[in-house]
XYZ file of C-alpha atoms in Angstrom:
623
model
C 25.797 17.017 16.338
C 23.327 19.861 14.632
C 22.261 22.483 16.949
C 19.505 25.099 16.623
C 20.476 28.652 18.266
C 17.605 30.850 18.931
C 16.120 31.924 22.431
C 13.049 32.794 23.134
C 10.337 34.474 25.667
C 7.842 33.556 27.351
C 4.252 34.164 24.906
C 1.778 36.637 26.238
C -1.530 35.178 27.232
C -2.246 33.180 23.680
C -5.092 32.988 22.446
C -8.119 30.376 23.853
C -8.264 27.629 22.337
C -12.412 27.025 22.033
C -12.450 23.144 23.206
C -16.055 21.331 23.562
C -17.812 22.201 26.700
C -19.788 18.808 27.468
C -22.669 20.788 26.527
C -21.644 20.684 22.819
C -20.950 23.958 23.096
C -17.445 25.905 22.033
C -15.624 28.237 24.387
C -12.858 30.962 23.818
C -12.031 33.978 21.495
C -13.574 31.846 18.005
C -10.685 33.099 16.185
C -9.123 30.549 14.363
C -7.363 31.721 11.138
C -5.798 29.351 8.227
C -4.028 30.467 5.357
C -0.084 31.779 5.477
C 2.842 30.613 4.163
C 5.110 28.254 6.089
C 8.281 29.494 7.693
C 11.197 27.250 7.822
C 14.089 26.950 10.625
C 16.916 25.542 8.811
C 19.532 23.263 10.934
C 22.736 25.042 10.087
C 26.071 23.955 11.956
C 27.259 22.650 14.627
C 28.575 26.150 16.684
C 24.612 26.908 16.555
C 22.616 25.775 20.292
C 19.233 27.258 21.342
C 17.737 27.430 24.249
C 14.385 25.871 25.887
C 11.990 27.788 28.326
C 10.950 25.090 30.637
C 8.236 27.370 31.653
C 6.922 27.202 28.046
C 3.522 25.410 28.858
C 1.379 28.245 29.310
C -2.219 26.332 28.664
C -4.248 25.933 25.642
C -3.974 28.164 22.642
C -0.522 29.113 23.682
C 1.396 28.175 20.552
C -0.419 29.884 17.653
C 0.104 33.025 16.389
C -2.870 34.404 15.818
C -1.708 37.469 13.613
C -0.396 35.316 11.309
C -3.711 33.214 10.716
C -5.529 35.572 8.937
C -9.202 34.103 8.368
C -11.713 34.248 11.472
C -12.745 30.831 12.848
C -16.182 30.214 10.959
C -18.978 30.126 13.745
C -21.038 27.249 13.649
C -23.149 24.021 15.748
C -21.269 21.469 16.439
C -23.599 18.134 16.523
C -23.065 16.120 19.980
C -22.378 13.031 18.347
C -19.564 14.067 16.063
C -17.109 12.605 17.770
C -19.443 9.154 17.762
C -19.897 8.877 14.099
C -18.744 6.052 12.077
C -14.971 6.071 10.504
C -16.478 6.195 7.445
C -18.644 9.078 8.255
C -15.833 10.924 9.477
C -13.873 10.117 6.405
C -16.432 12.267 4.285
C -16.644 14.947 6.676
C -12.501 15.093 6.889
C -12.786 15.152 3.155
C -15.501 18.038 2.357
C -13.442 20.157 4.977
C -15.673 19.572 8.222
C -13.145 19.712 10.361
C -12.375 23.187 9.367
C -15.051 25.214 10.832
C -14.033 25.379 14.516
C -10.439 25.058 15.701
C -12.215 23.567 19.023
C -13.833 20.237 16.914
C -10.720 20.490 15.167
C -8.580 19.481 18.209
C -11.310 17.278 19.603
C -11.409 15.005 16.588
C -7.150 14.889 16.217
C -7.178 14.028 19.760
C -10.049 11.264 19.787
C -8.852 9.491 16.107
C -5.119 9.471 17.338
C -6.262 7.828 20.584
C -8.100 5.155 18.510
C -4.869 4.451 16.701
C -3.807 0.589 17.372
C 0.140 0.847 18.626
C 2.451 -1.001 20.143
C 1.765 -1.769 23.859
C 4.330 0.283 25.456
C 3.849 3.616 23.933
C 4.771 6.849 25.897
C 2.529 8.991 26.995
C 1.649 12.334 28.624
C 2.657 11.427 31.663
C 5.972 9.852 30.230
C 6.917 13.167 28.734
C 6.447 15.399 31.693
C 8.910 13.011 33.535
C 11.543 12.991 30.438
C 10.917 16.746 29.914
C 11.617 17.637 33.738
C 15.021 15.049 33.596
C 16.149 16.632 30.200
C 15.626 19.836 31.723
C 15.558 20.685 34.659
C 14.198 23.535 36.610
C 15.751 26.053 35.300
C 14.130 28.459 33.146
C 17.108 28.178 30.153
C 18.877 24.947 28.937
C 20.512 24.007 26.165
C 20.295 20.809 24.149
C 21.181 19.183 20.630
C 18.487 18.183 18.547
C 18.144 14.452 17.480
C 20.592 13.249 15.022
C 17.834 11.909 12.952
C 16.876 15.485 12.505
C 20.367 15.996 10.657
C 20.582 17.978 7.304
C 16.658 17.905 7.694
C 14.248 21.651 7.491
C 11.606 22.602 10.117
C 8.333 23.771 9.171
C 6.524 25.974 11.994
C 4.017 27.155 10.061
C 2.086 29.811 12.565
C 3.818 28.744 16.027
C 4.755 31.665 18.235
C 8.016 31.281 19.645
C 6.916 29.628 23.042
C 5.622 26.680 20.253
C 8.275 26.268 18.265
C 10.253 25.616 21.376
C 7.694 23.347 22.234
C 8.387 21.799 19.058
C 11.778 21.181 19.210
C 11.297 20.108 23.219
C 9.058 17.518 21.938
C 11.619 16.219 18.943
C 14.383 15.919 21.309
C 12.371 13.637 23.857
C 10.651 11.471 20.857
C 14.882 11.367 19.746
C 15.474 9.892 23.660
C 12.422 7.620 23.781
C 12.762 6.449 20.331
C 15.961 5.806 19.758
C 15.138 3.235 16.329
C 14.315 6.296 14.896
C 17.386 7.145 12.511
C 15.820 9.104 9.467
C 12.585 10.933 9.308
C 11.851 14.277 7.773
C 8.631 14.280 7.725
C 7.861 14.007 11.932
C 8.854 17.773 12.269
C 6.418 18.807 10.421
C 3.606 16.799 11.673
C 4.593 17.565 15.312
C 4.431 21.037 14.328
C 0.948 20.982 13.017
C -0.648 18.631 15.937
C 0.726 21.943 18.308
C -1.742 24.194 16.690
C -4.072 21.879 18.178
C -2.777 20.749 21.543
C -3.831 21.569 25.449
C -0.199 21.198 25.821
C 3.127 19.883 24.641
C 2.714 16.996 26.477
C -1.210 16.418 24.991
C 1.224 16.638 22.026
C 3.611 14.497 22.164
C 1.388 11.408 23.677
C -0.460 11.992 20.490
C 2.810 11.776 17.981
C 3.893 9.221 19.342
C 0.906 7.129 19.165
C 1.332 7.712 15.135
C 5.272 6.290 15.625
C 4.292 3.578 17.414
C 1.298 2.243 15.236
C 1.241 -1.540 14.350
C -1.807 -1.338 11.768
C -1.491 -3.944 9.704
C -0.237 -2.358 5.899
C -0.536 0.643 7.796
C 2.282 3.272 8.281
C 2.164 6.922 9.382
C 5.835 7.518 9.704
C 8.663 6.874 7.840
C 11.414 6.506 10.800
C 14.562 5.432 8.530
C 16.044 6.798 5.499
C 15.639 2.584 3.805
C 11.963 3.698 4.842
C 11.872 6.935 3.576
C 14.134 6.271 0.234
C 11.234 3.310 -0.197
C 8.564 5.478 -0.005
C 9.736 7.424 -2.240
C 10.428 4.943 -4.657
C 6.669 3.509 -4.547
C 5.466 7.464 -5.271
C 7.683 7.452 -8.500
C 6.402 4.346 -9.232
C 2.317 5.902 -8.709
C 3.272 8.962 -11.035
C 4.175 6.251 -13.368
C 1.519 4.634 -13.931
C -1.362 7.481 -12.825
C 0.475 10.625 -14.608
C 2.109 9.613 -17.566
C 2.014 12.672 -19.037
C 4.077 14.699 -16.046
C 6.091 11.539 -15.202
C 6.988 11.636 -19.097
C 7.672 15.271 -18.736
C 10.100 15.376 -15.828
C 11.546 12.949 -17.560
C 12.315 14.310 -20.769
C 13.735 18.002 -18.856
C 15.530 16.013 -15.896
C 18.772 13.924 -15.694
C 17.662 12.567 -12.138
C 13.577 11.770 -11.442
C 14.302 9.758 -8.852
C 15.650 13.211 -7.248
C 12.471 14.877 -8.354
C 10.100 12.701 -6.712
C 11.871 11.936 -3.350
C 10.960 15.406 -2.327
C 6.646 14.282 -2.428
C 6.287 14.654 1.119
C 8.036 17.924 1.242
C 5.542 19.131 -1.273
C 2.827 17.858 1.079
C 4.175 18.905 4.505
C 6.965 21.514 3.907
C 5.779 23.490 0.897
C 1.811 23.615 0.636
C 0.474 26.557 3.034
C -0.455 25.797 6.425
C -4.560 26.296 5.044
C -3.905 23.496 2.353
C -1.492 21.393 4.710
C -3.819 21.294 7.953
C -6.587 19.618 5.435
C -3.881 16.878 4.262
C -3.514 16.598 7.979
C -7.404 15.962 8.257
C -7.488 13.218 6.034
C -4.169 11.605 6.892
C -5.067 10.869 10.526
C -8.216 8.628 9.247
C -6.620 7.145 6.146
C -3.139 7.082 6.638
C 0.044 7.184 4.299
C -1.930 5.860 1.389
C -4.030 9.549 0.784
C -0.512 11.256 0.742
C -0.085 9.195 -2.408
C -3.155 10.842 -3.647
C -2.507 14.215 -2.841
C 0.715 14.460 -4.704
C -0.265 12.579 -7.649
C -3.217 15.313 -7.966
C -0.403 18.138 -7.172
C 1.678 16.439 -10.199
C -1.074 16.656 -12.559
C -2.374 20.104 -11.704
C 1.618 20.708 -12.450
C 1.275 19.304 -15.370
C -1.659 21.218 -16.652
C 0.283 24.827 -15.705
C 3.338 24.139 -17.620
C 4.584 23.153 -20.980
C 7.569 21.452 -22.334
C 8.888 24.488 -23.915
C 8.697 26.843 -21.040
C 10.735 23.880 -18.729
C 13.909 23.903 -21.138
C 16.945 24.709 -19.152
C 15.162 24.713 -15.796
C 15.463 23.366 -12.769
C 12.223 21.216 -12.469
C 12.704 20.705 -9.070
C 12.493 23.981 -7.880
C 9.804 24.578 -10.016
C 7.646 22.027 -8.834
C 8.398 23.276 -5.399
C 7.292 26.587 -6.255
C 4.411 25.354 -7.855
C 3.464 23.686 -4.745
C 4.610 27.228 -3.059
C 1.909 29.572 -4.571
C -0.532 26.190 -4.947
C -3.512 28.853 -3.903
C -2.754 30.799 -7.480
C -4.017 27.589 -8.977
C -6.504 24.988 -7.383
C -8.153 25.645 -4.422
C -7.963 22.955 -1.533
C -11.410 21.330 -1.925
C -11.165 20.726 -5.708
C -7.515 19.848 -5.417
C -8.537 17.100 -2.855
C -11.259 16.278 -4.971
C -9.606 15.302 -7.517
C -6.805 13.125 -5.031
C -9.918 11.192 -4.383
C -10.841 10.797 -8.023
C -7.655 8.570 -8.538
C -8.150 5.131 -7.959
C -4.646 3.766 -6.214
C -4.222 0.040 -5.681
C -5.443 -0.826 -2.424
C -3.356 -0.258 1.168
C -2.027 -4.129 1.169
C -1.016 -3.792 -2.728
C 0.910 -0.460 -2.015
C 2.380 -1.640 0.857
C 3.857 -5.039 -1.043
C 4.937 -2.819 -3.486
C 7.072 -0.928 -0.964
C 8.107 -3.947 0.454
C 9.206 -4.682 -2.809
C 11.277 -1.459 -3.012
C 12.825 -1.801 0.331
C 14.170 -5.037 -0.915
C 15.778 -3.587 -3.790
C 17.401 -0.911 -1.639
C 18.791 -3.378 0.667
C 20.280 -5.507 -2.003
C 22.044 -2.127 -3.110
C 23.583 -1.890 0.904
C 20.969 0.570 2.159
C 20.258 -0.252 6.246
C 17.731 0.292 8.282
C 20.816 1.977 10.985
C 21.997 4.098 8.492
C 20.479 7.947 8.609
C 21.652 9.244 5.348
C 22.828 7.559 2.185
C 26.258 9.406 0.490
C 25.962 7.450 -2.748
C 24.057 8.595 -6.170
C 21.135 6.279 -6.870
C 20.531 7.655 -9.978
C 21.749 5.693 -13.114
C 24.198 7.761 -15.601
C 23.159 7.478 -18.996
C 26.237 9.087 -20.233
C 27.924 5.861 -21.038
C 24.834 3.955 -22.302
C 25.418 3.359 -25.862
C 22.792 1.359 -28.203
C 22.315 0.927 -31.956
C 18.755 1.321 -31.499
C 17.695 4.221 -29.021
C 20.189 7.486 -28.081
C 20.918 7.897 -24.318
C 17.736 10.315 -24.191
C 15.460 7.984 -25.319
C 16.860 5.106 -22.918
C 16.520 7.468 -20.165
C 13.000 8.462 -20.883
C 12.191 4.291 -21.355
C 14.119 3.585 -18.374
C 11.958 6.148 -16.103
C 8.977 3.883 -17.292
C 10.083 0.694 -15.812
C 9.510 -0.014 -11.575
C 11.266 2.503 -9.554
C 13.135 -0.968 -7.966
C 14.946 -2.262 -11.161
C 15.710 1.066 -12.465
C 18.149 1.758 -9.807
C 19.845 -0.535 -12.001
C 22.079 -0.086 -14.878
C 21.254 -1.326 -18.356
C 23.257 -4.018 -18.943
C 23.411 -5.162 -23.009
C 22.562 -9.096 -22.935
C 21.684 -9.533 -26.902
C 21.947 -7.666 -29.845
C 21.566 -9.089 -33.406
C 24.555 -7.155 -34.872
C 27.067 -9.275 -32.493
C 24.635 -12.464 -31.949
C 23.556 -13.036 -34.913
C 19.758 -13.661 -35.690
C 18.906 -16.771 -33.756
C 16.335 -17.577 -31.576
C 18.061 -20.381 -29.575
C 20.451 -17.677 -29.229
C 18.196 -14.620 -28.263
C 17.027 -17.524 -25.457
C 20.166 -18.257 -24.141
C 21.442 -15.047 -24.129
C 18.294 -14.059 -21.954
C 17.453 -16.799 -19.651
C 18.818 -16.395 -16.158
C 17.952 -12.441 -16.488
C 14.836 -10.876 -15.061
C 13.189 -8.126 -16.161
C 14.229 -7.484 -19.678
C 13.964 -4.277 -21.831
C 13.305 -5.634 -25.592
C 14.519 -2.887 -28.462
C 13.567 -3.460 -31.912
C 14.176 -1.548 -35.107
C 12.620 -2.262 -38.565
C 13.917 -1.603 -41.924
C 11.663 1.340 -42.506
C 13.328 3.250 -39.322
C 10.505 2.947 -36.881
C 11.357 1.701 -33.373
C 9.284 -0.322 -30.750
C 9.572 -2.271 -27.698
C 8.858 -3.878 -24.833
C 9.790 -4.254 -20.579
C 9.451 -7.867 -19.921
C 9.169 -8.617 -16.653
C 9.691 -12.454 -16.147
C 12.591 -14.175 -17.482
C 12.178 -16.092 -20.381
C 13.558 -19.569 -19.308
C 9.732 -19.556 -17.501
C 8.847 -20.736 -21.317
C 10.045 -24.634 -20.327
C 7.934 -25.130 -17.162
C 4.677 -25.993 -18.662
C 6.505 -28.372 -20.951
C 5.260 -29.152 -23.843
C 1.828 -27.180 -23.516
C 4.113 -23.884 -22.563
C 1.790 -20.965 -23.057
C 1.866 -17.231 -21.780
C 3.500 -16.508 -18.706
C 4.892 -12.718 -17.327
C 2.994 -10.155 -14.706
C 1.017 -7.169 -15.376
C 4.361 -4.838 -14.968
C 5.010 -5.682 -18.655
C 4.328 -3.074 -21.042
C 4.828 -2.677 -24.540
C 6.000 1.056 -26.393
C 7.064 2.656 -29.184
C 9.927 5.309 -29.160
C 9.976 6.414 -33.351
C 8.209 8.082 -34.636
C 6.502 8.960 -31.421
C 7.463 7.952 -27.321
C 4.411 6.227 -26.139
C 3.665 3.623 -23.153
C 0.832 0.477 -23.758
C 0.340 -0.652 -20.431
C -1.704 -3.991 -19.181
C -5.640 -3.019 -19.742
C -6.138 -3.696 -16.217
C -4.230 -0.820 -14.821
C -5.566 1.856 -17.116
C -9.224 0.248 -16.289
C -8.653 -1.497 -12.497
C -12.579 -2.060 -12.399
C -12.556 -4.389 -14.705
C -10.750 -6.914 -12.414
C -11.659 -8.436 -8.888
C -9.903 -10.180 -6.384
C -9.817 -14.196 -6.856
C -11.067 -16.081 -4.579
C -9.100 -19.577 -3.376
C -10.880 -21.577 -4.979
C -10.733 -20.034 -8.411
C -8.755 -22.709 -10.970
C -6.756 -22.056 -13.571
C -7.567 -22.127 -17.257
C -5.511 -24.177 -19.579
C -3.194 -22.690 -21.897
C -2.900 -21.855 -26.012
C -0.324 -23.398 -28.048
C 1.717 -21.097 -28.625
C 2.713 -22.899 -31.628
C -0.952 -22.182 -32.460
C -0.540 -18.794 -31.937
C 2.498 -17.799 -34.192
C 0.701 -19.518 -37.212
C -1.383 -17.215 -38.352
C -4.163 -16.745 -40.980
C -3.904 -14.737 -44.376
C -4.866 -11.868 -42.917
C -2.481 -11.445 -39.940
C -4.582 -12.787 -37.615
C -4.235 -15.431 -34.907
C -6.320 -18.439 -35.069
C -5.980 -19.565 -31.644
C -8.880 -19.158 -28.971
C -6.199 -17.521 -26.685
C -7.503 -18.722 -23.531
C -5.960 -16.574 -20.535
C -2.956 -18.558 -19.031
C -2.189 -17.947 -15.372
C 1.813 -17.668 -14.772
C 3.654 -19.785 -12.514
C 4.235 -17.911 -8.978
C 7.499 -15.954 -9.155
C 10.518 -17.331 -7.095
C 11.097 -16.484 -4.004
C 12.206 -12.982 -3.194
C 11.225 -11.624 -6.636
C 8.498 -9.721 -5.794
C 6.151 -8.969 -8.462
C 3.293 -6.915 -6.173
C -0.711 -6.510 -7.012
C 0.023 -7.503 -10.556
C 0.648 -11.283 -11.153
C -2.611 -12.104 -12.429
C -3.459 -14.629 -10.149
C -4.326 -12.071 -8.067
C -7.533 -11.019 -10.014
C -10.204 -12.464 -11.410
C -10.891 -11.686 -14.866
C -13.983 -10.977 -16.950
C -11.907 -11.957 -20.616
C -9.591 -14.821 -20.061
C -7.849 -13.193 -23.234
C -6.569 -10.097 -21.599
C -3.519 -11.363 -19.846
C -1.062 -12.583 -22.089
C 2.007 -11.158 -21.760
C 4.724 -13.168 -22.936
C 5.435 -16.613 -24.974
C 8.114 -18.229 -26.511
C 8.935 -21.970 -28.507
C 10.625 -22.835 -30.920
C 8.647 -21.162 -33.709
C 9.026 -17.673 -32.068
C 7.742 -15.030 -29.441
C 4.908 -13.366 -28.725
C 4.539 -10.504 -26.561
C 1.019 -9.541 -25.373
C -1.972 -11.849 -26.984
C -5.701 -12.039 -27.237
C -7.481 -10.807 -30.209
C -4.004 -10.184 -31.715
C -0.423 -10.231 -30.735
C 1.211 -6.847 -30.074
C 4.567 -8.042 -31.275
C 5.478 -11.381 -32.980
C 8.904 -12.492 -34.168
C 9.796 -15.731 -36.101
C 12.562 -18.284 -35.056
C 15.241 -15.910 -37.240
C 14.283 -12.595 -35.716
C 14.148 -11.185 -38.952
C 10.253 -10.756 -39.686
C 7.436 -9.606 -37.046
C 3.568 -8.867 -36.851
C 2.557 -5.924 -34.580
C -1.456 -5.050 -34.008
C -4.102 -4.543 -31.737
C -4.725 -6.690 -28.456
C -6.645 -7.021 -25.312
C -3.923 -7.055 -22.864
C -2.526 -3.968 -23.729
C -4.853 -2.202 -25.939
C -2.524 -1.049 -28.014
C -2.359 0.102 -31.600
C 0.358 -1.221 -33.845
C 3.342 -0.576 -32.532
C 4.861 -0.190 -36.379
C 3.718 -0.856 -39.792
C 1.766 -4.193 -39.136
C 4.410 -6.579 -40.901
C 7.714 -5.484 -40.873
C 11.712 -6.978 -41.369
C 14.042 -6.687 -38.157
C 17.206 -4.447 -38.909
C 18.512 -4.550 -35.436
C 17.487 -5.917 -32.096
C 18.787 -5.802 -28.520
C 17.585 -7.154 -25.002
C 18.660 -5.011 -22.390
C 19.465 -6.563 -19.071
C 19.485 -4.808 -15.586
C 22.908 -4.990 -13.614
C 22.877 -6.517 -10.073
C 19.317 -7.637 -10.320
């Protein structure tokens, strides 16, 4: 077991902590400060213990340290009604800073919002912890105790707690580690603990309120991870956000590191270990009202402001990791707080049930790889090595850069080579039974003229035969189409680049018939189609292959030609349709069309007709 060593005195006086008189008025010194740099305890070895002053609970105020919360406590009214507003009135005053202004409304508002919190019905509280506290104890003024072992190998932020709070702190982790004994991974609670302190009557006050966050049942609601499948999941549906909202730093990190998924499972660090405690308490602000979904925001708007201070060149042969964590660091030497949460709330995220599927979805994937929800720690690599990967298309680089494109839950996978037209031969009955009984696919072509393009598939293509004769377009909106020579660039489904386009469908909505796609692949003189290409809605995916927020028959769409992803017969395939096919192939795989079209809005991916010198479908291993 991992034990902290450090003993500590008893803190003089503290400072008051200004709480609402029920006048409306404040009370105490009015100094509340924000603004220093967090200080870490690290967990070390075993040898180490430390010791806990059960006399610690000295009243309100007790736990900050004052002289290391530089800016005086802004003096100001506080209305009487506050507290009484509406949730979404207090989600605009969380987010212009409101809260900020008095330490006293501060602590009012955490304490009222976490109260409202919907959790299971037996939930400790107050009362619960002064009787665990005294057991654990005792009477005695020193004891020594382990921390929780779910606390193993992680850091503790105590941003401006005095010693008497960052005993507090750890008094209050080792009682959530006896009352919650599920708990088996979760880095993040230390940190939140140690921010609620700053503005708690007393640990007790304290932990009542964490432990209302652990124990909350919200529907598509989480607060706390509280296992590493949890955690590793999380993390997996943030690389999948950067995706898709910050190409340009997702296809940076990608291009300088061997491991993103290593990159990006440190997010919530960024948030809640790194940022200063003036930047961190705000994230705080807007986290109790909206939950885990604005933490998503936050470091998708760190990314890109990381994005805008470096360049390409000045990341060669360093550690990107550390360098986003210093970024994050000395944050204040480049956005302030307010526009830096602005511009979180300028990105428009799939909605709280979508996200939540979608980490449903990655949970699966990481349980089909062995990950449990016992387990605290994970001792295998999830990262896939590229070192072996060998192609006659695309080098390792480029494989690695396409792979870091695809959902976080199939590229835990290894590419797995299902078709290639040097060792196949050029046959479509071929390419489809090669194929069929795989799902996703990564499609690689390379013309004569040395230009290279693709596509990530997402549905498998034996979904072709279930509409029978009338087989039209099938596929999700995780497909994408690229092009790797002469330049690396992503053509995602229109709807995700422009999400207000679409609306949820209501049950009653029916579904529009589907083009020929023999229709389809005969074209006119010109190039183009001269089908109608009405929209085709796929056939629901199997059972446990989720495809979350992005099977179009979750949205209702303005142009019924703007979701055609796939299609395949016996004359050819098709991938992405209306007003034009993005990529067409005949029934030898030897000549293709490429050009503009509504469901990706893509360019040509390569001269517009072009002869096939090689071609391989990648498959994913285990999936």
């Amino acid at each position: 077991m991992l034990q902290v060593g450090l003993s500590l005195r008893r803190s003089p006086g503290g400072a008051d902590s200004g709480f609402l008189t029920d006048e409306g008025d404040t009370t105490g010194t009015g100094e509340e400060i924000f603004g220093s740099s967090p200080v870490t305890v690290v967990i070390t070895s075993e040898a180490d213990t430390w010791d806990i002053d059960i006399s610690s609970c000295l009243g309100c105020g007790q736990f900050v340290d004052w002289d290391r919360m530089p800016d005086p406590e802004q003096q100001t009214h506080i209305p009487r009604d506050i507290l009484s507003k509406s949730p979404k009135e207090l989600k605009k005053l969380a987010r212009e800073g409101y809260w900020a202004v008095s330490r006293a409304l501060r602590a009012q508002v955490y304490h009222q919002l976490i109260q409202q919190v919907s959790c299971r019905l037996v939930t400790p509280d107050a009362l619960v912890y002064r009787d665990v506290a005294s057991r654990l104890f005792g009477k005695m003024s020193v004891s020594s105790y382990p921390l929780p072992e779910f606390l193993e190998g992680c850091s503790m932020p105590t941003y401006c707690l005095n010693p008497a709070g960052v005993t507090a702190l750890k008094k209050i982790l080792i009682c959530i580690g006896n009352l919650f004994p599920d708990i088996t991974y979760s880095p993040i609670l230390p940190s939140l603990v140690a921010l609620l302190l700053h503005y708690s009557e007393d640990e007790a006050q304290c932990f009542e309120n964490i432990s209302r966050l652990i124990a909350s049942n919200s529907p598509h609601t989480s607060y706390i991870d509280q296992s590493f499948l949890a955690h590793q999941a999380s993390c997996m549906t943030f690389g999948d956000l950067a995706n898709k909202h910050c190409p340009a730093a997702h296809k940076l990190i990608a291009s300088t590191s061997e491991n993103v998924f290593e990159v990006y499972s440190e997010w919530l660090s960024w948030l809640f270990h790194d940022l200063p405690f003036n930047y961190a308490i705000r994230v705080f602000d807007v986290y109790l009202l909206e939950g885990q979904k604005v933490l998503y925001r936050i470091a998708l708007a760190l990314l890109k402001q990381y994005r805008l201070s470096v360049t390409s060149t000045e990341l060669e042969g360093t550690d990107i990791k550390a360098d986003l964590q210093a970024f994050v660091q000395n944050i204040t030497e480049h956005v302030s707080v307010d526009k830096l949460l602005e511009r979180a709330f300028s990105i428009r995220l799939f909605s709280r049930k979508e996200i939540w599927l979608l980490q449903m979805a990655n949970r699966k994937a990481l349980m089909e790889r062995g990950i449990t929800m016992v387990q605290n720690r994970q001792s295998f690599h999830l990262a896939i090595d590229m070192q072996n990967f060998s192609s006659s298309i695309v080098t390792a680089q480029e494989m690695r850069i396409i792979w870091s494109w695809i959902p976080e839950r199939f590229s835990l996978s290894s590419p797995l080579l299902l078709f290639s037209t040097s060792e196949d031969g050029c046959s479509l009955q071929r390419f489809y039974t090669c194929c069929e009984g795989y799902e996703p696919t990564v499609l690689l072509l390379k013309t004569t003229e040395g230009e290279v393009c693709g596509a990530f598939l997402s549905s498998d293509w034996s979904e072709r035969k279930k509409s029978g004769a009338t087989s039209g377009f099938f596929g999700t909106g995780e497909c994408f189409v690229f092009t790797v020579r002469p330049e690396m660039e992503r053509y995602e489904w229109v709807f995700i680049k422009k999400p207000e386009l679409a609306k949820a469908v209501p049950r009653s909505r029916q579904r529009s018939p589907s083009p020929s796609p023999a229709s389809l692949l005969s074209s006119s003189p010109d190039g183009r189609s001269t089908s109608s290409n009405h929209l085709t809605v796929p056939t629901p995916q199997r059972k446990g292959r989720l495809s979350p927020f992005l099977a179009i028959r979750h949205f209702l769409l303005p142009s019924k030609t703007a979701s055609m992803f796939m299609c395949g017969s016996r004359e050819g395939i098709i991938i992405g349709g209306g007003g034009g096919q993005a990529l067409s192939l005949d029934a030898n795989l030897l000549w293709g069309h490429t050009e503009h079209c509504e469901t990706f809005d893509n360019p040509p991916l390569c001269q517009e007709n072009f002869k096939v010198q090689l071609l391989e479908v990648w498959g994913f291993q285990n999936v």
